[in-house]
Amino acid sequence: MPERRRVNVRAILADKDLRRALMVPTIQAIQAREGIETTREQAERAYYVVTETERAAFFELERFKGGKKGEQDKRHEMFVKSLRGEQKGVRHDIARRDFSAIDGSPLAFERVGIVAPIFRESPALDPSLATAVVGLQTSNDERFVRCWWEVLADNRGQGKAWVPFAKGGEFSRFYADIHLIVDWQNNGEGIRNFEGAYIRNEQHYFKPGLTWPRRTQRGFNLRVLPAGCVFADKGPAIFPSDESKTFYILGIANSAPAEFILQGLMSFGSWEVGVIRRLPVAQASTKQAERVATLAKAIHDAKRDWDSGNEISTSFERPWVVRRADTKSLSYALDGVLEAEARAENQIQSTYNDLNAEAYSLYAIPDATRAQIEKSLGERPPEVVWPQMEGQTTEQKRMEHVWRLLSFAVKRVLDADDDGIVPFNRSTGETPLAERVRHELAALFPECDESQLEVEIVNELKRSVKGYRKCASLDDWLVNAYFAYHAALYKSRPIYWHVASAQGTSPCAFGALVHYHRFDKNRMAKLRASYVRDTIEELRRDAGLADKAGRSDDRVELQAKLEEVQALDKKLQLIQEGHHEGAEGGDRDFRILTPWKEPAKRPNGWAPDLDDGVKVNIAPLDRAGLLRASGVAG
């Protein structure tokens, strides 16, 4: 019978090294099973004891980076000092109860001491004040999403085939135009039947609210969502329980303290709905809420007013440079609009500063903590009325105003033309583009002498400004700069196409602007039969006259131009007939390609369906090399 031994369990359990005595051999045994020999010293390094205390210690690892080569490594000394409380800014002791004050207990130790009281005292945005949700995911935007200008006005809007679609976009707090539309024909039948699409929270579609881009590196930016829109998974939405609180929520959520709070909740650089729902919204008296709402609305309204000078905005009226009552000269108008922009931006930045002050007060954040928050946030994006030109020089903004003015004049010409085809030369007997643009400019500056106005325009175009092509004349700008600029301005979905016999900036024997909305099979036929062939006949006649007169150099030049335009006509014919050979989508495929459609519904030859979008319909001309600038709808 084995000898019985008395074991003092109490003494064993009281041994402060018991855990180590048990864990170290266990670690060695586990490693041995994997074929790894582990010394006792190595096992002890892998052994930790976690003790539950009232406060948790955090160490800033950034401070423990190695020094320069050759310098003494002081990291061990710094760590020991931080344990003793002798090294500031390395160790942070945070009360554990502060973490539990925040739903989900995110481990944002640098912020938790500041924000925990806010979470205890302020209700979460959702469900106390609003509902925050994700929306539609088409899973095929090329098929179902367009820019608003691609589709005719009669086919856009709630209850029609295409409806406004909020899908994130560029950074812009308080206001951003909804420039996208989504296919909602027959209540979204096409999307509903598309495998992979997700229609989420449909009960909130078309309601007014707030929306934001889910992914942005520049910070959270909430903006107004007008009534009549569908919103996206990448452009989630907030719907206040009380619509009168919309601008209060807009103001608070866009404030600096709110962004500081949200940064502590987010992960992976994405402002997910789950994060935004947890935002604590400061409780305010009626007077305080009205003050914040008034400030937020003032910024929103200022931005929207400025956007009415943006040609691609849904609220566009006229370019900024001609919105002044006094248009006695272009230079005067340019100086005035630049001053007006600077004043507007100073005003909205001042208003935003006031809004931040109100938010800090409502969250009961003292000045010392405010300084800490603002240091943590770093330099935040400023409030600007023209986001597309943020960070640009005064010279660049001035030139952009000139190009926008000329772009508007071209737009007026194309929109007013009977057939939507405007030639660059006189060979067709029709007034050429440049002459019509001059007429429009004169109408926009009625107090200015026409000749003097053109001198001013050309002087501006001749200036060397980064990002802008230097042009010798108005004609030079129209022929060699306009189309590429128009395509870029219209987000690679141009609606005024420069059909040309030569690409780039080389001399061009034939060119015409065509209006996409009217360039159907009949207009294609007219372009060839009237405009192109009239030019061919004129060149053939002039070449013959030059030959008879013995002007051989002129005859050679005219013959080259004739062959250039004939080649253009031949390619237009191939597009008109839908000719194709070789690989689908190759440079010998002149069809409009719509693979998602049933074969019987695909275009036969040049028969564009505007609902298919600019990218699809412009492609045959681009592949054929018939556009003045190539690859504009990439």
PDB file of N, CA and C in Angstrom, residues 287-369:
ATOM      1  N   LYS A 287     -33.436  77.071 -27.131  1.00  0.00           N
ATOM      2  CA  LYS A 287     -32.642  78.203 -27.614  1.00  0.00           C
ATOM      3  C   LYS A 287     -31.276  77.742 -28.114  1.00  0.00           C
ATOM      4  N   GLN A 288     -30.639  76.844 -27.376  1.00  0.00           N
ATOM      5  CA  GLN A 288     -29.323  76.335 -27.786  1.00  0.00           C
ATOM      6  C   GLN A 288     -29.422  75.543 -29.089  1.00  0.00           C
ATOM      7  N   ALA A 289     -30.450  74.705 -29.186  1.00  0.00           N
ATOM      8  CA  ALA A 289     -30.635  73.901 -30.400  1.00  0.00           C
ATOM      9  C   ALA A 289     -30.881  74.797 -31.611  1.00  0.00           C
ATOM     10  N   GLU A 290     -31.663  75.843 -31.430  1.00  0.00           N
ATOM     11  CA  GLU A 290     -31.938  76.776 -32.524  1.00  0.00           C
ATOM     12  C   GLU A 290     -30.667  77.490 -32.966  1.00  0.00           C
ATOM     13  N   ARG A 291     -29.820  77.824 -31.994  1.00  0.00           N
ATOM     14  CA  ARG A 291     -28.559  78.501 -32.312  1.00  0.00           C
ATOM     15  C   ARG A 291     -27.676  77.605 -33.181  1.00  0.00           C
ATOM     16  N   VAL A 292     -27.503  76.347 -32.789  1.00  0.00           N
ATOM     17  CA  VAL A 292     -26.683  75.412 -33.567  1.00  0.00           C
ATOM     18  C   VAL A 292     -27.301  75.190 -34.947  1.00  0.00           C
ATOM     19  N   ALA A 293     -28.619  75.008 -34.992  1.00  0.00           N
ATOM     20  CA  ALA A 293     -29.304  74.769 -36.265  1.00  0.00           C
ATOM     21  C   ALA A 293     -29.150  75.960 -37.207  1.00  0.00           C
ATOM     22  N   THR A 294     -29.235  77.168 -36.659  1.00  0.00           N
ATOM     23  CA  THR A 294     -29.093  78.380 -37.470  1.00  0.00           C
ATOM     24  C   THR A 294     -27.703  78.471 -38.084  1.00  0.00           C
ATOM     25  N   LEU A 295     -26.687  78.156 -37.286  1.00  0.00           N
ATOM     26  CA  LEU A 295     -25.315  78.194 -37.787  1.00  0.00           C
ATOM     27  C   LEU A 295     -25.099  77.141 -38.877  1.00  0.00           C
ATOM     28  N   ALA A 296     -25.602  75.931 -38.646  1.00  0.00           N
ATOM     29  CA  ALA A 296     -25.449  74.859 -39.632  1.00  0.00           C
ATOM     30  C   ALA A 296     -26.166  75.208 -40.936  1.00  0.00           C
ATOM     31  N   LYS A 297     -27.358  75.765 -40.823  1.00  0.00           N
ATOM     32  CA  LYS A 297     -28.126  76.114 -42.020  1.00  0.00           C
ATOM     33  C   LYS A 297     -27.457  77.251 -42.793  1.00  0.00           C
ATOM     34  N   ALA A 298     -26.833  78.174 -42.073  1.00  0.00           N
ATOM     35  CA  ALA A 298     -26.146  79.281 -42.742  1.00  0.00           C
ATOM     36  C   ALA A 298     -25.004  78.762 -43.615  1.00  0.00           C
ATOM     37  N   ILE A 299     -24.259  77.785 -43.103  1.00  0.00           N
ATOM     38  CA  ILE A 299     -23.164  77.209 -43.893  1.00  0.00           C
ATOM     39  C   ILE A 299     -23.727  76.441 -45.087  1.00  0.00           C
ATOM     40  N   HIS A 300     -24.761  75.638 -44.832  1.00  0.00           N
ATOM     41  CA  HIS A 300     -25.405  74.874 -45.910  1.00  0.00           C
ATOM     42  C   HIS A 300     -25.898  75.808 -47.008  1.00  0.00           C
ATOM     43  N   ASP A 301     -26.593  76.868 -46.636  1.00  0.00           N
ATOM     44  CA  ASP A 301     -27.180  77.773 -47.623  1.00  0.00           C
ATOM     45  C   ASP A 301     -26.110  78.514 -48.422  1.00  0.00           C
ATOM     46  N   ALA A 302     -25.017  78.904 -47.753  1.00  0.00           N
ATOM     47  CA  ALA A 302     -23.933  79.606 -48.453  1.00  0.00           C
ATOM     48  C   ALA A 302     -23.296  78.697 -49.498  1.00  0.00           C
ATOM     49  N   LYS A 303     -23.096  77.437 -49.143  1.00  0.00           N
ATOM     50  CA  LYS A 303     -22.493  76.492 -50.088  1.00  0.00           C
ATOM     51  C   LYS A 303     -23.443  76.207 -51.254  1.00  0.00           C
ATOM     52  N   ARG A 304     -24.714  76.058 -50.940  1.00  0.00           N
ATOM     53  CA  ARG A 304     -25.677  75.772 -52.003  1.00  0.00           C
ATOM     54  C   ARG A 304     -25.802  76.966 -52.951  1.00  0.00           C
ATOM     55  N   ASP A 305     -25.776  78.173 -52.393  1.00  0.00           N
ATOM     56  CA  ASP A 305     -25.852  79.370 -53.227  1.00  0.00           C
ATOM     57  C   ASP A 305     -24.664  79.441 -54.179  1.00  0.00           C
ATOM     58  N   TRP A 306     -23.471  79.153 -53.668  1.00  0.00           N
ATOM     59  CA  TRP A 306     -22.289  79.167 -54.534  1.00  0.00           C
ATOM     60  C   TRP A 306     -22.393  78.080 -55.597  1.00  0.00           C
ATOM     61  N   ASP A 307     -22.957  76.949 -55.243  1.00  0.00           N
ATOM     62  CA  ASP A 307     -23.059  75.831 -56.184  1.00  0.00           C
ATOM     63  C   ASP A 307     -23.964  76.158 -57.362  1.00  0.00           C
ATOM     64  N   SER A 308     -24.804  77.173 -57.227  1.00  0.00           N
ATOM     65  CA  SER A 308     -25.668  77.546 -58.348  1.00  0.00           C
ATOM     66  C   SER A 308     -24.868  78.168 -59.494  1.00  0.00           C
ATOM     67  N   GLY A 309     -23.571  78.402 -59.261  1.00  0.00           N
ATOM     68  CA  GLY A 309     -22.694  78.861 -60.335  1.00  0.00           C
ATOM     69  C   GLY A 309     -21.873  77.745 -60.948  1.00  0.00           C
ATOM     70  N   ASN A 310     -22.126  76.507 -60.500  1.00  0.00           N
ATOM     71  CA  ASN A 310     -21.373  75.339 -60.963  1.00  0.00           C
ATOM     72  C   ASN A 310     -22.150  74.653 -62.088  1.00  0.00           C
ATOM     73  N   GLU A 311     -21.583  74.605 -63.265  1.00  0.00           N
ATOM     74  CA  GLU A 311     -22.298  74.121 -64.458  1.00  0.00           C
ATOM     75  C   GLU A 311     -22.848  72.713 -64.319  1.00  0.00           C
ATOM     76  N   ILE A 312     -22.207  71.860 -63.526  1.00  0.00           N
ATOM     77  CA  ILE A 312     -22.684  70.478 -63.424  1.00  0.00           C
ATOM     78  C   ILE A 312     -23.552  70.250 -62.185  1.00  0.00           C
ATOM     79  N   SER A 313     -23.910  71.322 -61.493  1.00  0.00           N
ATOM     80  CA  SER A 313     -24.780  71.182 -60.327  1.00  0.00           C
ATOM     81  C   SER A 313     -26.241  71.131 -60.756  1.00  0.00           C
ATOM     82  N   THR A 314     -27.044  70.392 -60.007  1.00  0.00           N
ATOM     83  CA  THR A 314     -28.481  70.347 -60.301  1.00  0.00           C
ATOM     84  C   THR A 314     -29.149  71.689 -60.021  1.00  0.00           C
ATOM     85  N   SER A 315     -28.475  72.572 -59.279  1.00  0.00           N
ATOM     86  CA  SER A 315     -29.045  73.887 -58.973  1.00  0.00           C
ATOM     87  C   SER A 315     -28.401  74.998 -59.807  1.00  0.00           C
ATOM     88  N   PHE A 316     -27.701  74.627 -60.888  1.00  0.00           N
ATOM     89  CA  PHE A 316     -26.972  75.615 -61.700  1.00  0.00           C
ATOM     90  C   PHE A 316     -27.901  76.655 -62.314  1.00  0.00           C
ATOM     91  N   GLU A 317     -27.444  77.918 -62.256  1.00  0.00           N
ATOM     92  CA  GLU A 317     -28.165  79.021 -62.894  1.00  0.00           C
ATOM     93  C   GLU A 317     -27.283  79.709 -63.939  1.00  0.00           C
ATOM     94  N   ARG A 318     -26.200  80.332 -63.464  1.00  0.00           N
ATOM     95  CA  ARG A 318     -25.247  81.018 -64.335  1.00  0.00           C
ATOM     96  C   ARG A 318     -23.856  80.915 -63.722  1.00  0.00           C
ATOM     97  N   PRO A 319     -22.802  81.029 -64.529  1.00  0.00           N
ATOM     98  CA  PRO A 319     -21.448  80.981 -63.955  1.00  0.00           C
ATOM     99  C   PRO A 319     -21.241  82.112 -62.952  1.00  0.00           C
ATOM    100  N   TRP A 320     -20.353  81.876 -62.012  1.00  0.00           N
ATOM    101  CA  TRP A 320     -20.105  82.856 -60.960  1.00  0.00           C
ATOM    102  C   TRP A 320     -19.697  84.214 -61.538  1.00  0.00           C
ATOM    103  N   VAL A 321     -18.902  84.187 -62.583  1.00  0.00           N
ATOM    104  CA  VAL A 321     -18.322  85.428 -63.086  1.00  0.00           C
ATOM    105  C   VAL A 321     -19.358  86.347 -63.733  1.00  0.00           C
ATOM    106  N   VAL A 322     -20.520  85.834 -64.118  1.00  0.00           N
ATOM    107  CA  VAL A 322     -21.559  86.695 -64.703  1.00  0.00           C
ATOM    108  C   VAL A 322     -22.765  86.831 -63.778  1.00  0.00           C
ATOM    109  N   ARG A 323     -22.602  86.460 -62.513  1.00  0.00           N
ATOM    110  CA  ARG A 323     -23.706  86.637 -61.571  1.00  0.00           C
ATOM    111  C   ARG A 323     -23.701  88.031 -60.964  1.00  0.00           C
ATOM    112  N   ARG A 324     -22.620  88.788 -61.198  1.00  0.00           N
ATOM    113  CA  ARG A 324     -22.549  90.159 -60.710  1.00  0.00           C
ATOM    114  C   ARG A 324     -23.438  91.054 -61.562  1.00  0.00           C
ATOM    115  N   ALA A 325     -24.020  92.054 -60.925  1.00  0.00           N
ATOM    116  CA  ALA A 325     -24.884  92.980 -61.655  1.00  0.00           C
ATOM    117  C   ALA A 325     -24.067  93.826 -62.632  1.00  0.00           C
ATOM    118  N   ASP A 326     -22.817  94.149 -62.261  1.00  0.00           N
ATOM    119  CA  ASP A 326     -21.963  95.002 -63.074  1.00  0.00           C
ATOM    120  C   ASP A 326     -20.978  94.136 -63.858  1.00  0.00           C
ATOM    121  N   THR A 327     -21.186  94.043 -65.163  1.00  0.00           N
ATOM    122  CA  THR A 327     -20.288  93.246 -66.011  1.00  0.00           C
ATOM    123  C   THR A 327     -19.692  94.145 -67.096  1.00  0.00           C
ATOM    124  N   LYS A 328     -19.145  95.274 -66.667  1.00  0.00           N
ATOM    125  CA  LYS A 328     -18.604  96.219 -67.643  1.00  0.00           C
ATOM    126  C   LYS A 328     -17.305  95.741 -68.276  1.00  0.00           C
ATOM    127  N   SER A 329     -16.607  94.814 -67.590  1.00  0.00           N
ATOM    128  CA  SER A 329     -15.405  94.223 -68.182  1.00  0.00           C
ATOM    129  C   SER A 329     -15.150  92.870 -67.545  1.00  0.00           C
ATOM    130  N   LEU A 330     -14.452  92.000 -68.280  1.00  0.00           N
ATOM    131  CA  LEU A 330     -14.140  90.675 -67.748  1.00  0.00           C
ATOM    132  C   LEU A 330     -13.198  90.780 -66.554  1.00  0.00           C
ATOM    133  N   SER A 331     -12.180  91.621 -66.657  1.00  0.00           N
ATOM    134  CA  SER A 331     -11.220  91.757 -65.558  1.00  0.00           C
ATOM    135  C   SER A 331     -11.914  92.208 -64.283  1.00  0.00           C
ATOM    136  N   TYR A 332     -12.823  93.154 -64.429  1.00  0.00           N
ATOM    137  CA  TYR A 332     -13.565  93.644 -63.265  1.00  0.00           C
ATOM    138  C   TYR A 332     -14.402  92.515 -62.661  1.00  0.00           C
ATOM    139  N   ALA A 333     -15.043  91.735 -63.521  1.00  0.00           N
ATOM    140  CA  ALA A 333     -15.883  90.629 -63.039  1.00  0.00           C
ATOM    141  C   ALA A 333     -15.041  89.556 -62.358  1.00  0.00           C
ATOM    142  N   LEU A 334     -13.869  89.257 -62.913  1.00  0.00           N
ATOM    143  CA  LEU A 334     -12.997  88.245 -62.311  1.00  0.00           C
ATOM    144  C   LEU A 334     -12.497  88.691 -60.945  1.00  0.00           C
ATOM    145  N   ASP A 335     -12.067  89.937 -60.850  1.00  0.00           N
ATOM    146  CA  ASP A 335     -11.620  90.453 -59.549  1.00  0.00           C
ATOM    147  C   ASP A 335     -12.758  90.376 -58.536  1.00  0.00           C
ATOM    148  N   GLY A 336     -13.958  90.731 -58.999  1.00  0.00           N
ATOM    149  CA  GLY A 336     -15.107  90.741 -58.095  1.00  0.00           C
ATOM    150  C   GLY A 336     -15.487  89.362 -57.599  1.00  0.00           C
ATOM    151  N   VAL A 337     -15.467  88.364 -58.489  1.00  0.00           N
ATOM    152  CA  VAL A 337     -15.887  87.025 -58.070  1.00  0.00           C
ATOM    153  C   VAL A 337     -14.855  86.396 -57.141  1.00  0.00           C
ATOM    154  N   LEU A 338     -13.574  86.683 -57.349  1.00  0.00           N
ATOM    155  CA  LEU A 338     -12.547  86.167 -56.444  1.00  0.00           C
ATOM    156  C   LEU A 338     -12.683  86.782 -55.055  1.00  0.00           C
ATOM    157  N   GLU A 339     -12.991  88.074 -55.016  1.00  0.00           N
ATOM    158  CA  GLU A 339     -13.214  88.732 -53.727  1.00  0.00           C
ATOM    159  C   GLU A 339     -14.463  88.173 -53.050  1.00  0.00           C
ATOM    160  N   ALA A 340     -15.514  87.939 -53.834  1.00  0.00           N
ATOM    161  CA  ALA A 340     -16.757  87.397 -53.271  1.00  0.00           C
ATOM    162  C   ALA A 340     -16.534  86.003 -52.701  1.00  0.00           C
ATOM    163  N   GLU A 341     -15.747  85.193 -53.390  1.00  0.00           N
ATOM    164  CA  GLU A 341     -15.453  83.848 -52.900  1.00  0.00           C
ATOM    165  C   GLU A 341     -14.682  83.909 -51.585  1.00  0.00           C
ATOM    166  N   ALA A 342     -13.674  84.790 -51.530  1.00  0.00           N
ATOM    167  CA  ALA A 342     -12.875  84.921 -50.302  1.00  0.00           C
ATOM    168  C   ALA A 342     -13.747  85.370 -49.139  1.00  0.00           C
ATOM    169  N   ARG A 343     -14.651  86.318 -49.398  1.00  0.00           N
ATOM    170  CA  ARG A 343     -15.555  86.784 -48.332  1.00  0.00           C
ATOM    171  C   ARG A 343     -16.466  85.664 -47.865  1.00  0.00           C
ATOM    172  N   ALA A 344     -17.009  84.910 -48.818  1.00  0.00           N
ATOM    173  CA  ALA A 344     -17.927  83.818 -48.466  1.00  0.00           C
ATOM    174  C   ALA A 344     -17.218  82.758 -47.634  1.00  0.00           C
ATOM    175  N   GLU A 345     -15.985  82.440 -48.002  1.00  0.00           N
ATOM    176  CA  GLU A 345     -15.260  81.408 -47.256  1.00  0.00           C
ATOM    177  C   GLU A 345     -14.847  81.899 -45.872  1.00  0.00           C
ATOM    178  N   ASN A 346     -14.464  83.157 -45.773  1.00  0.00           N
ATOM    179  CA  ASN A 346     -14.156  83.708 -44.446  1.00  0.00           C
ATOM    180  C   ASN A 346     -15.395  83.665 -43.561  1.00  0.00           C
ATOM    181  N   GLN A 347     -16.548  83.965 -44.168  1.00  0.00           N
ATOM    182  CA  GLN A 347     -17.789  83.984 -43.391  1.00  0.00           C
ATOM    183  C   GLN A 347     -18.179  82.588 -42.921  1.00  0.00           C
ATOM    184  N   ILE A 348     -18.124  81.594 -43.805  1.00  0.00           N
ATOM    185  CA  ILE A 348     -18.557  80.260 -43.370  1.00  0.00           C
ATOM    186  C   ILE A 348     -17.541  79.629 -42.422  1.00  0.00           C
ATOM    187  N   GLN A 349     -16.260  79.980 -42.560  1.00  0.00           N
ATOM    188  CA  GLN A 349     -15.277  79.463 -41.606  1.00  0.00           C
ATOM    189  C   GLN A 349     -15.508  80.073 -40.233  1.00  0.00           C
ATOM    190  N   SER A 350     -15.837  81.378 -40.217  1.00  0.00           N
ATOM    191  CA  SER A 350     -16.159  82.033 -38.945  1.00  0.00           C
ATOM    192  C   SER A 350     -17.416  81.422 -38.331  1.00  0.00           C
ATOM    193  N   THR A 351     -18.405  81.158 -39.177  1.00  0.00           N
ATOM    194  CA  THR A 351     -19.639  80.528 -38.696  1.00  0.00           C
ATOM    195  C   THR A 351     -19.352  79.138 -38.148  1.00  0.00           C
ATOM    196  N   TYR A 352     -18.473  78.414 -38.826  1.00  0.00           N
ATOM    197  CA  TYR A 352     -18.120  77.069 -38.364  1.00  0.00           C
ATOM    198  C   TYR A 352     -17.376  77.128 -37.030  1.00  0.00           C
ATOM    199  N   ASN A 353     -16.523  78.121 -36.861  1.00  0.00           N
ATOM    200  CA  ASN A 353     -15.833  78.287 -35.576  1.00  0.00           C
ATOM    201  C   ASN A 353     -16.845  78.537 -34.456  1.00  0.00           C
ATOM    202  N   ASP A 354     -17.857  79.363 -34.755  1.00  0.00           N
ATOM    203  CA  ASP A 354     -18.908  79.626 -33.758  1.00  0.00           C
ATOM    204  C   ASP A 354     -19.672  78.346 -33.433  1.00  0.00           C
ATOM    205  N   LEU A 355     -19.937  77.546 -34.465  1.00  0.00           N
ATOM    206  CA  LEU A 355     -20.654  76.287 -34.246  1.00  0.00           C
ATOM    207  C   LEU A 355     -19.837  75.352 -33.354  1.00  0.00           C
ATOM    208  N   ASN A 356     -18.542  75.271 -33.601  1.00  0.00           N
ATOM    209  CA  ASN A 356     -17.687  74.424 -32.765  1.00  0.00           C
ATOM    210  C   ASN A 356     -17.693  74.894 -31.316  1.00  0.00           C
ATOM    211  N   ALA A 357     -17.664  76.205 -31.130  1.00  0.00           N
ATOM    212  CA  ALA A 357     -17.696  76.744 -29.766  1.00  0.00           C
ATOM    213  C   ALA A 357     -18.989  76.341 -29.062  1.00  0.00           C
ATOM    214  N   GLU A 358     -20.098  76.398 -29.793  1.00  0.00           N
ATOM    215  CA  GLU A 358     -21.385  75.987 -29.219  1.00  0.00           C
ATOM    216  C   GLU A 358     -21.356  74.498 -28.866  1.00  0.00           C
ATOM    217  N   ALA A 359     -20.767  73.683 -29.730  1.00  0.00           N
ATOM    218  CA  ALA A 359     -20.715  72.239 -29.483  1.00  0.00           C
ATOM    219  C   ALA A 359     -19.860  71.918 -28.263  1.00  0.00           C
ATOM    220  N   TYR A 360     -18.715  72.563 -28.134  1.00  0.00           N
ATOM    221  CA  TYR A 360     -17.869  72.339 -26.951  1.00  0.00           C
ATOM    222  C   TYR A 360     -18.625  72.708 -25.681  1.00  0.00           C
ATOM    223  N   SER A 361     -19.377  73.793 -25.751  1.00  0.00           N
ATOM    224  CA  SER A 361     -20.150  74.230 -24.585  1.00  0.00           C
ATOM    225  C   SER A 361     -21.246  73.222 -24.245  1.00  0.00           C
ATOM    226  N   LEU A 362     -21.950  72.741 -25.260  1.00  0.00           N
ATOM    227  CA  LEU A 362     -23.034  71.784 -25.025  1.00  0.00           C
ATOM    228  C   LEU A 362     -22.517  70.461 -24.471  1.00  0.00           C
ATOM    229  N   TYR A 363     -21.335  70.057 -24.899  1.00  0.00           N
ATOM    230  CA  TYR A 363     -20.734  68.826 -24.381  1.00  0.00           C
ATOM    231  C   TYR A 363     -20.010  69.053 -23.049  1.00  0.00           C
ATOM    232  N   ALA A 364     -20.049  70.300 -22.568  1.00  0.00           N
ATOM    233  CA  ALA A 364     -19.406  70.664 -21.287  1.00  0.00           C
ATOM    234  C   ALA A 364     -17.917  70.315 -21.283  1.00  0.00           C
ATOM    235  N   ILE A 365     -17.254  70.624 -22.380  1.00  0.00           N
ATOM    236  CA  ILE A 365     -15.820  70.356 -22.505  1.00  0.00           C
ATOM    237  C   ILE A 365     -15.056  71.630 -22.155  1.00  0.00           C
ATOM    238  N   PRO A 366     -14.219  71.619 -21.125  1.00  0.00           N
ATOM    239  CA  PRO A 366     -13.477  72.820 -20.722  1.00  0.00           C
ATOM    240  C   PRO A 366     -12.409  73.199 -21.743  1.00  0.00           C
ATOM    241  N   ASP A 367     -11.901  74.431 -21.638  1.00  0.00           N
ATOM    242  CA  ASP A 367     -10.936  74.948 -22.612  1.00  0.00           C
ATOM    243  C   ASP A 367      -9.675  74.096 -22.692  1.00  0.00           C
ATOM    244  N   ALA A 368      -9.177  73.644 -21.550  1.00  0.00           N
ATOM    245  CA  ALA A 368      -7.944  72.842 -21.545  1.00  0.00           C
ATOM    246  C   ALA A 368      -8.143  71.543 -22.320  1.00  0.00           C
ATOM    247  N   THR A 369      -9.296  70.929 -22.120  1.00  0.00           N
ATOM    248  CA  THR A 369      -9.590  69.682 -22.840  1.00  0.00           C
ATOM    249  C   THR A 369      -9.836  69.964 -24.316  1.00  0.00           C
TER     250      THR A 369
END
